[in-house]
mmCIF file of C-alpha atoms and ligand atoms in Angstrom:
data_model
loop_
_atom_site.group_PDB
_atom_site.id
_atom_site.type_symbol
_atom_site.label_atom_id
_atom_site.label_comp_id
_atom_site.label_asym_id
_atom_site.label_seq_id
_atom_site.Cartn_x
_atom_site.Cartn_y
_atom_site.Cartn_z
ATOM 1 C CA UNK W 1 -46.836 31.940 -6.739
ATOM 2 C CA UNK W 2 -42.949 32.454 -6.820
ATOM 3 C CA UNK W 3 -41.524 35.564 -7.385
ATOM 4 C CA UNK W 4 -38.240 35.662 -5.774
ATOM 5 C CA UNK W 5 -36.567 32.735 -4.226
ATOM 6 C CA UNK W 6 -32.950 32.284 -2.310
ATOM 7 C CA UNK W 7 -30.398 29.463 -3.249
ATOM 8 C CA UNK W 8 -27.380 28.564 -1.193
ATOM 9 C CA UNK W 9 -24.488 26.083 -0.873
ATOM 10 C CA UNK W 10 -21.517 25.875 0.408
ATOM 11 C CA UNK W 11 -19.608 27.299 -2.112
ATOM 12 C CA UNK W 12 -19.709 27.830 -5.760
ATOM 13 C CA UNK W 13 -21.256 23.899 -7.083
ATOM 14 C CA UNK W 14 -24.581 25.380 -6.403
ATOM 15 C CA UNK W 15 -24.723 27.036 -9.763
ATOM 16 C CA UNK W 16 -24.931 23.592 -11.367
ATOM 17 C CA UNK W 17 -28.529 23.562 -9.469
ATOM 18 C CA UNK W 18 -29.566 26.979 -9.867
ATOM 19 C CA UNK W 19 -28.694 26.853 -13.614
ATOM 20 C CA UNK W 20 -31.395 24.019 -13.594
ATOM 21 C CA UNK W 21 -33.756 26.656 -12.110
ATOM 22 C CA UNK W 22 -33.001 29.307 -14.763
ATOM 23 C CA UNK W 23 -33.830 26.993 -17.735
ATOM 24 C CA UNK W 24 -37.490 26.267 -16.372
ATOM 25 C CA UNK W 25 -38.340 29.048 -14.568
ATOM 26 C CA UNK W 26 -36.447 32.122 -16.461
ATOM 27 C CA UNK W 27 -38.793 35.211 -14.901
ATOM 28 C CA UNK W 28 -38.063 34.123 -11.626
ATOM 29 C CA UNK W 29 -35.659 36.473 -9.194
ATOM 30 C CA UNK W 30 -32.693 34.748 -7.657
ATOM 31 C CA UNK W 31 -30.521 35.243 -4.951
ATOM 32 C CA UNK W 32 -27.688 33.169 -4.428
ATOM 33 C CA UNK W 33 -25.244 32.555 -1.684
ATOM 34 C CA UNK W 34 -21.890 30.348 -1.706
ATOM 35 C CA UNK W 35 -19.965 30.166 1.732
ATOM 36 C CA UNK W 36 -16.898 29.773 0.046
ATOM 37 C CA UNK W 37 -15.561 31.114 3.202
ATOM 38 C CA UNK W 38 -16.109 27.313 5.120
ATOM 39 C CA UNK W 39 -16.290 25.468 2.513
ATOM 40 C CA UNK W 40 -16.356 22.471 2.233
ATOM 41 C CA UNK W 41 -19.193 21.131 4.687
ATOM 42 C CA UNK W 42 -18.760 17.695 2.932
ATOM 43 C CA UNK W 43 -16.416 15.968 5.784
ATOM 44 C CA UNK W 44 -17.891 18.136 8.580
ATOM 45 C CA UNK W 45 -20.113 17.507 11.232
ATOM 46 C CA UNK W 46 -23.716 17.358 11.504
ATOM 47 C CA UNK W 47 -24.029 20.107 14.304
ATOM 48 C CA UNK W 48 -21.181 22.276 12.168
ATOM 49 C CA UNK W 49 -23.009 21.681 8.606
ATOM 50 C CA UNK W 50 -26.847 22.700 10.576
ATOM 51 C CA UNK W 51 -25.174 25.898 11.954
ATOM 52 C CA UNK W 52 -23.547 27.021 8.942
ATOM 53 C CA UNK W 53 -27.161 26.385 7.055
ATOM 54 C CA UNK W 54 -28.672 28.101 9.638
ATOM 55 C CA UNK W 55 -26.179 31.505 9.144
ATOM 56 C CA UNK W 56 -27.008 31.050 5.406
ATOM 57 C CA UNK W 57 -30.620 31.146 5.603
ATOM 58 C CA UNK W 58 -30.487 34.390 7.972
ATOM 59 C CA UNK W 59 -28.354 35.833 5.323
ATOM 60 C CA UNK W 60 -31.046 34.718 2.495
ATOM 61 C CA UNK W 61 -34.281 35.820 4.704
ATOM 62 C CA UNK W 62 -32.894 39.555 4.390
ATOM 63 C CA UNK W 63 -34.215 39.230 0.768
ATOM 64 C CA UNK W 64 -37.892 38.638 1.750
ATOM 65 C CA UNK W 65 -38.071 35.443 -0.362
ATOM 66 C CA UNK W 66 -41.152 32.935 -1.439
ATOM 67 C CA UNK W 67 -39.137 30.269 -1.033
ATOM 68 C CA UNK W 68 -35.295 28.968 -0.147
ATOM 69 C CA UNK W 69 -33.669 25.799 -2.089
ATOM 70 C CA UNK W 70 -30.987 24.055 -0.856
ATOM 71 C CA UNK W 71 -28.940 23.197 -3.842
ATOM 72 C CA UNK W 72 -25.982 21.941 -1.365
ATOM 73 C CA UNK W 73 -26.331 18.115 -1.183
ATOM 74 C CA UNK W 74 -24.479 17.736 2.061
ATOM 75 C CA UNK W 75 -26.752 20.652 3.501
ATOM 76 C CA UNK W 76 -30.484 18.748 2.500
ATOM 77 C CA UNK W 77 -29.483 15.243 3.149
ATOM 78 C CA UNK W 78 -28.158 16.571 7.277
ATOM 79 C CA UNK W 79 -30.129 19.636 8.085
ATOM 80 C CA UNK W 80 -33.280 19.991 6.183
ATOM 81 C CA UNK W 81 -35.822 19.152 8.993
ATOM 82 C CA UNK W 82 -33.914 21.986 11.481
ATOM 83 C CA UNK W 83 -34.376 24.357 8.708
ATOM 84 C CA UNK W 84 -37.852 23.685 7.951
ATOM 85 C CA UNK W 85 -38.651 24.082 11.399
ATOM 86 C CA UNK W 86 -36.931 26.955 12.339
ATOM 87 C CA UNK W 87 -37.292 29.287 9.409
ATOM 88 C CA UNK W 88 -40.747 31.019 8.076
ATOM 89 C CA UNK W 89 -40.260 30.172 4.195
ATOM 90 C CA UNK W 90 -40.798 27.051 2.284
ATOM 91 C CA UNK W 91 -37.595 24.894 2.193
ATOM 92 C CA UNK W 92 -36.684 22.941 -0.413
ATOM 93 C CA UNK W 93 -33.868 20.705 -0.571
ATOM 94 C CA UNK W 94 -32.409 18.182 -3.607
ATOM 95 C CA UNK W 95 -33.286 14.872 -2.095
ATOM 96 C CA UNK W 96 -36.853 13.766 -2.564
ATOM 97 C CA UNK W 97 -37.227 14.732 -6.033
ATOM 98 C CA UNK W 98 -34.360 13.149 -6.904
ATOM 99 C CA UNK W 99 -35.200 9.471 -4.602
ATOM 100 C CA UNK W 100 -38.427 9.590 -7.129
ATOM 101 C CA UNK W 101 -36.815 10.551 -10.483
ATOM 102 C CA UNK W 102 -34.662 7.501 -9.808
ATOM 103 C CA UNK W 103 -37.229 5.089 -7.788
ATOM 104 C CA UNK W 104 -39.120 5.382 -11.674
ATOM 105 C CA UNK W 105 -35.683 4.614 -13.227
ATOM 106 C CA UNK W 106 -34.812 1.688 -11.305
ATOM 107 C CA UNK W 107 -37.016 -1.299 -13.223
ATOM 108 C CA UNK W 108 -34.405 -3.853 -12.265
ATOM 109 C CA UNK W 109 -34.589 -2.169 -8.541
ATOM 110 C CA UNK W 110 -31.069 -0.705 -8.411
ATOM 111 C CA UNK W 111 -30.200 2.753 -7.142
ATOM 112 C CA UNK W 112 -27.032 4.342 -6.380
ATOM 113 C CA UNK W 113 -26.291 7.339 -4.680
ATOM 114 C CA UNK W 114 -22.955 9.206 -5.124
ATOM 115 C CA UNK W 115 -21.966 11.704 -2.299
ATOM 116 C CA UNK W 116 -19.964 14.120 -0.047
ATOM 117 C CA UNK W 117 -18.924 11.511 3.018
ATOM 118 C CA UNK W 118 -21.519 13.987 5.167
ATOM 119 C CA UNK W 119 -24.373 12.850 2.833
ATOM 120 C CA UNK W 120 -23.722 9.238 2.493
ATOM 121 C CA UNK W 121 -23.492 8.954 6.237
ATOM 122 C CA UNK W 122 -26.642 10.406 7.021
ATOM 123 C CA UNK W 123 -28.826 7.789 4.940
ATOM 124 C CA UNK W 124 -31.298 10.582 3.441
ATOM 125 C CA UNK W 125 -31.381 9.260 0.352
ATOM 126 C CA UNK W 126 -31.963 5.405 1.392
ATOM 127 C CA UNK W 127 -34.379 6.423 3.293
ATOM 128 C CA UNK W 128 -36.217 8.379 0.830
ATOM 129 C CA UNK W 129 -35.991 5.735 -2.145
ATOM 130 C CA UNK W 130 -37.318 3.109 0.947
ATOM 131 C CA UNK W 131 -40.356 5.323 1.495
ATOM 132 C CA UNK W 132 -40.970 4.729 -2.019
ATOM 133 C CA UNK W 133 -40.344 1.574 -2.697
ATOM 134 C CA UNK W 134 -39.005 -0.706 0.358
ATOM 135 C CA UNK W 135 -37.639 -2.796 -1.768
ATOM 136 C CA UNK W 136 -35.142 -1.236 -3.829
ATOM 137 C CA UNK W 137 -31.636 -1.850 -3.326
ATOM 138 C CA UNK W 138 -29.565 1.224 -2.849
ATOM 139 C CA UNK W 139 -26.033 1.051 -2.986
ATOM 140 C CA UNK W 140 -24.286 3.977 -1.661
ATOM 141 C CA UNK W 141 -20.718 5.610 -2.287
ATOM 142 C CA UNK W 142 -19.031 8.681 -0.726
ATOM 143 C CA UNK W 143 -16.435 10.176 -3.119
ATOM 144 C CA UNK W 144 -14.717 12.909 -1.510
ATOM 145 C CA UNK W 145 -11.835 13.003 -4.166
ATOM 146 C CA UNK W 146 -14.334 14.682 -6.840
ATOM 147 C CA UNK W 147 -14.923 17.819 -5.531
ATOM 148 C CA UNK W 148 -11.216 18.544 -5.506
ATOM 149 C CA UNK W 149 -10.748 17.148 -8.679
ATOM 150 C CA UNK W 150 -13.858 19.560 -10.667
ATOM 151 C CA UNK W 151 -12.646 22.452 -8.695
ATOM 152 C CA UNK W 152 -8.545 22.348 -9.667
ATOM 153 C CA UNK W 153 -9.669 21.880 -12.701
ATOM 154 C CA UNK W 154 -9.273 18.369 -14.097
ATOM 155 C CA UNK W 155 -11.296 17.481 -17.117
ATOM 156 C CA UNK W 156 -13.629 14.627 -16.877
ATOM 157 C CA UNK W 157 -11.590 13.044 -19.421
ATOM 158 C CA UNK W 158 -8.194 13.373 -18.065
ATOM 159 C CA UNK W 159 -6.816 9.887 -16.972
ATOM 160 C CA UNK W 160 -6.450 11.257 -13.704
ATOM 161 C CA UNK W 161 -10.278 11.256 -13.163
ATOM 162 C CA UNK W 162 -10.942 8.857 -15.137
ATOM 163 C CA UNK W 163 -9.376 6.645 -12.735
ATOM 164 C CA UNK W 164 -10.861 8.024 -9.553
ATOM 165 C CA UNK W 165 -13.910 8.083 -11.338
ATOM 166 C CA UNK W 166 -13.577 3.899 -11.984
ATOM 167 C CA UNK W 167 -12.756 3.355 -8.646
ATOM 168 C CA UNK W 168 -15.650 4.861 -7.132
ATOM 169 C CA UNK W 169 -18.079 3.486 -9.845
ATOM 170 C CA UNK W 170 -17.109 0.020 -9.360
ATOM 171 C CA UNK W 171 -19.921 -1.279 -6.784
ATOM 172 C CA UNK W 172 -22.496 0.144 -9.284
ATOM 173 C CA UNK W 173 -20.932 -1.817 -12.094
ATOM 174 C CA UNK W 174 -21.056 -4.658 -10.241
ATOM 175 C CA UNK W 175 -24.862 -4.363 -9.268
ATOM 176 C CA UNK W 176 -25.893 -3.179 -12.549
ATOM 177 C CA UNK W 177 -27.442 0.139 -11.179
ATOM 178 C CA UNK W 178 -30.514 1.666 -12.971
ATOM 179 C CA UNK W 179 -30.052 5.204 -11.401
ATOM 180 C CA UNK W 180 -27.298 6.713 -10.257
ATOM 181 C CA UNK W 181 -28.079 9.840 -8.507
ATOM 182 C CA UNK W 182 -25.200 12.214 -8.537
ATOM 183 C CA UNK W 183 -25.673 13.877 -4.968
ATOM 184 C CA UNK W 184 -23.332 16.609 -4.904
ATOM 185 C CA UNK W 185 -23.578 19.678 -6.643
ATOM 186 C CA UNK W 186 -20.161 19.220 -8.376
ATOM 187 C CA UNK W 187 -21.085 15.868 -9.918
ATOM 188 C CA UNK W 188 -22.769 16.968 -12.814
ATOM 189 C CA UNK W 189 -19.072 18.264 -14.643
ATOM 190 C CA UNK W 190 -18.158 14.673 -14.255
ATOM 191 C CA UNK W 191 -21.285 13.123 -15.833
ATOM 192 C CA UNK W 192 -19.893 12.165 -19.208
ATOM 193 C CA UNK W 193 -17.029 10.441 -16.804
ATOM 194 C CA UNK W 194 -19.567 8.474 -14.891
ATOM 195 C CA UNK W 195 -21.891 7.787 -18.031
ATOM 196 C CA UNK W 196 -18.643 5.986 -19.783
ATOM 197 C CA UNK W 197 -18.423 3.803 -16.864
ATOM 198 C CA UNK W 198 -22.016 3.224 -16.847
ATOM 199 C CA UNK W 199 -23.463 3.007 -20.040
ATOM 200 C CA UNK W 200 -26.736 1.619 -18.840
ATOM 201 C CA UNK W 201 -27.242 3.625 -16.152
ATOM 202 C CA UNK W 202 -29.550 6.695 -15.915
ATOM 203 C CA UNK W 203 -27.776 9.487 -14.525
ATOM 204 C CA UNK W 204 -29.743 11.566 -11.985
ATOM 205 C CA UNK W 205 -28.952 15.599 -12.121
ATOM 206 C CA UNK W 206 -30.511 16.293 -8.837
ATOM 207 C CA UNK W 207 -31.029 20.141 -9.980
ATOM 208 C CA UNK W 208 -33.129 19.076 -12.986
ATOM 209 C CA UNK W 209 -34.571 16.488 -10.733
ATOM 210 C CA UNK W 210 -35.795 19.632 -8.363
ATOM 211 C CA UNK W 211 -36.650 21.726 -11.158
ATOM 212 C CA UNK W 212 -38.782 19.569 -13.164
ATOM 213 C CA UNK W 213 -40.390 19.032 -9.598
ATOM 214 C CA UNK W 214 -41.037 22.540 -8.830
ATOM 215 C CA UNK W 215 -42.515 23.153 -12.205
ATOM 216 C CA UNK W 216 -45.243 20.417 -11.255
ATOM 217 C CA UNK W 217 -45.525 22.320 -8.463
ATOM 218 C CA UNK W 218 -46.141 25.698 -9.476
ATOM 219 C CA UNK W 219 -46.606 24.985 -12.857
ATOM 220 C CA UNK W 220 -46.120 28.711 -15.322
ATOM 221 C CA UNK W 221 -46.994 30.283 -11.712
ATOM 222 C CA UNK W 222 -43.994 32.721 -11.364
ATOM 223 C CA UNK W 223 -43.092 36.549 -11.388
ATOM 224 C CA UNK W 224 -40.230 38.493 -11.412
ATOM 225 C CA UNK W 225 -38.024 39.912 -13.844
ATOM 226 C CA UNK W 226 -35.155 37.307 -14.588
ATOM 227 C CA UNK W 227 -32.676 38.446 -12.378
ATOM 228 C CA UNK W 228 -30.315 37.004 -10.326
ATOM 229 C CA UNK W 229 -27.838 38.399 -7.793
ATOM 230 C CA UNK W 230 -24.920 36.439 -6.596
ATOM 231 C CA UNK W 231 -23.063 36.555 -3.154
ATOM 232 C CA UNK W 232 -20.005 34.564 -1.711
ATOM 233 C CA UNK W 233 -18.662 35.048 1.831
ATOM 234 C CA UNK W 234 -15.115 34.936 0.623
ATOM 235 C CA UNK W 235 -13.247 35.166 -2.931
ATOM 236 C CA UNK W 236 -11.645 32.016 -2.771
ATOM 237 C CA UNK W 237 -7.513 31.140 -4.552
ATOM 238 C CA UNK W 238 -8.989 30.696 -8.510
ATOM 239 C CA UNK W 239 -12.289 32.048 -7.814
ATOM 240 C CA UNK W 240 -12.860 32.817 -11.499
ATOM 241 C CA UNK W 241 -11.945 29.357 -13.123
ATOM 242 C CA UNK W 242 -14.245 28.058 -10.432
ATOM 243 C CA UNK W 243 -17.331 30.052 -11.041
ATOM 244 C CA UNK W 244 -16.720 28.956 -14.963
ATOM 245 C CA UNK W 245 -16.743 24.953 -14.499
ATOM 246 C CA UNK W 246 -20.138 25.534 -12.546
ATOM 247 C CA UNK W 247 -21.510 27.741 -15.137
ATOM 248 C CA UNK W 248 -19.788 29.495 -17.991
ATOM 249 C CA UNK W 249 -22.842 31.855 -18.297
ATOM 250 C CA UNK W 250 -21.867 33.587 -15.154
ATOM 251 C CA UNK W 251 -19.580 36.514 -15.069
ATOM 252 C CA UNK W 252 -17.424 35.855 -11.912
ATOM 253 C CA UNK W 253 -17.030 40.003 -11.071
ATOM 254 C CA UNK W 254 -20.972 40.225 -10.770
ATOM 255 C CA UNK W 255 -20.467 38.048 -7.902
ATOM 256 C CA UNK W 256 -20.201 40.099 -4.213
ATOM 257 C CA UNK W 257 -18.830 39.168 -1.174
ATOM 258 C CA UNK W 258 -20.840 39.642 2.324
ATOM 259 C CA UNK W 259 -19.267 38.145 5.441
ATOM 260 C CA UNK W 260 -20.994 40.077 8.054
ATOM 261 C CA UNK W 261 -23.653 37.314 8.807
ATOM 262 C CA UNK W 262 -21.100 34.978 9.507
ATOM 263 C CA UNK W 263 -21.558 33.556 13.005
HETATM 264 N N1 DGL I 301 -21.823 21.509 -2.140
HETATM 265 C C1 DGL I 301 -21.413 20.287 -1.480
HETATM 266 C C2 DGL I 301 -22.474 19.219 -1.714
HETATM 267 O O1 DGL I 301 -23.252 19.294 -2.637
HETATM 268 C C3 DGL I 301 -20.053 19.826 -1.970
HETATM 269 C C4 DGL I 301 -18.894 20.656 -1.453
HETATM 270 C C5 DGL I 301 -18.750 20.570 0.049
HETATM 271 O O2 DGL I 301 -18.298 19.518 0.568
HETATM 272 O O3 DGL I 301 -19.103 21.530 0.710
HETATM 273 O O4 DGL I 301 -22.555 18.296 -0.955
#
């Protein structure tokens, strides 16, 4: 049974997976972290993204948690295993559930994965969608403008994005993808964007994805009280407008700021 579980990313993008959490499990007790401080992990190392989990989760632990999701994409597709290993909690990160949402998408056996360049390089999601079926053909893209481009602001229909947003959808176009799965936690602002480009394709929201997962899993087996607490390790430039594209139900001066687990 969950009570109270801990989410964390690497900044604010999480909230687009722990909003996911809130619609099907609304008793449950939250507590959030964003390391807005060393953000982002997306272009960073393996060893630097593992260590920077590994602070996070020490930070989280304090709470005396059932359970610890990684809603950063970058964070599950490089460092998961560590994690599991090293910390006493369940672990659960955004990339299996989402490799099977998709694998039962893909009836022309097409998948493609959109990511931070961290997550496309480490093959996580390949290799998951191979476990399930060997035979589907994944076609991958990193697309490291996007998370600049959600977080300054830019609309999903603003010709600026649209264009990025062609660019980077233009091996999927070509392959006529079932699934896409968008692999970041920032993607979902930009679905309607990607949808456009991709009429026929089945977007993949990795947080419902692990949601709809963890409700098979525990089923109406929660407790708490509905609450959720929020922490960042640093107030970032535009901190406010930030918060509000990830989730406009949030109230940005709820949010505090704890550094001293910082290693
Ligand atoms: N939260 C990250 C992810 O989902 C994106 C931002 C970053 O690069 O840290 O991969």
């Amino acid at each position: 049974m969950l009570q109270r579980i801990g989410v964390f990313d690497s900044g604010i993008g999480g909230l687009t997976v722990l909003r996911e959490l809130r619609r099907v499990f609304p008793a449950l007790d939250m507590v959030y972290l964003g390391d807005l401080a060393r953000v982002p992990y997306g272009g960073r190392s393996v060893e630097t993204i593992t260590r920077y989990a590994r602070d996070d989760m020490r930070f989280l632990l304090r709470f005396g948690l059932d359970a610890v999701v990684v809603a950063c994409g970058t964070v599950s597709s490089n460092s998961l295993e560590p994690l599991r290993k090293e910390f006493p909690v369940p672990v659960y990160g955004v990339i299996d559930s989402a490799a099977r949402l998709a694998e039962a998408s893909a009836d022309a056996g097409a998948v493609g994965v959109i990511g931070t360049r961290a997550t496309v390089a480490s093959g996580a999601y390949e290799r998951a969608l191979h476990a399930l079926n060997p035979r589907l053909r994944v076609i991958s893209q990193a697309c490291p403008l996007i998370v600049p481009l959600v977080e300054n602001g830019v609309a999903p229909d603003d010709p600026v994005a649209e264009l990025v947003c062609a660019r980077y959808m233009e091996p999927f176009r070509r392959e006529r993808t079932d699934a896409l799965i968008l692999g970041c936690t920032h993607y979902p602002v930009y679905r309607s964007a990607f949808q456009r480009l991709l009429p026929q394709t089945r977007m993949i929201h990795v947080g419902e994805a692990l949601a709809e997962f963890l409700r098979e899993e525990f089923g109406g087996c929660t407790g708490g009280e509905g609450r959720t607490e929020y922490y960042v390790t640093e107030r970032s430039a535009a901190f406010d407008e930030t918060v509000r594209i990830m989730d406009q139900t949030v109230d940005p001066s709820s949010i505090r700021v704890e550094t001293d687990f910082l290693g």
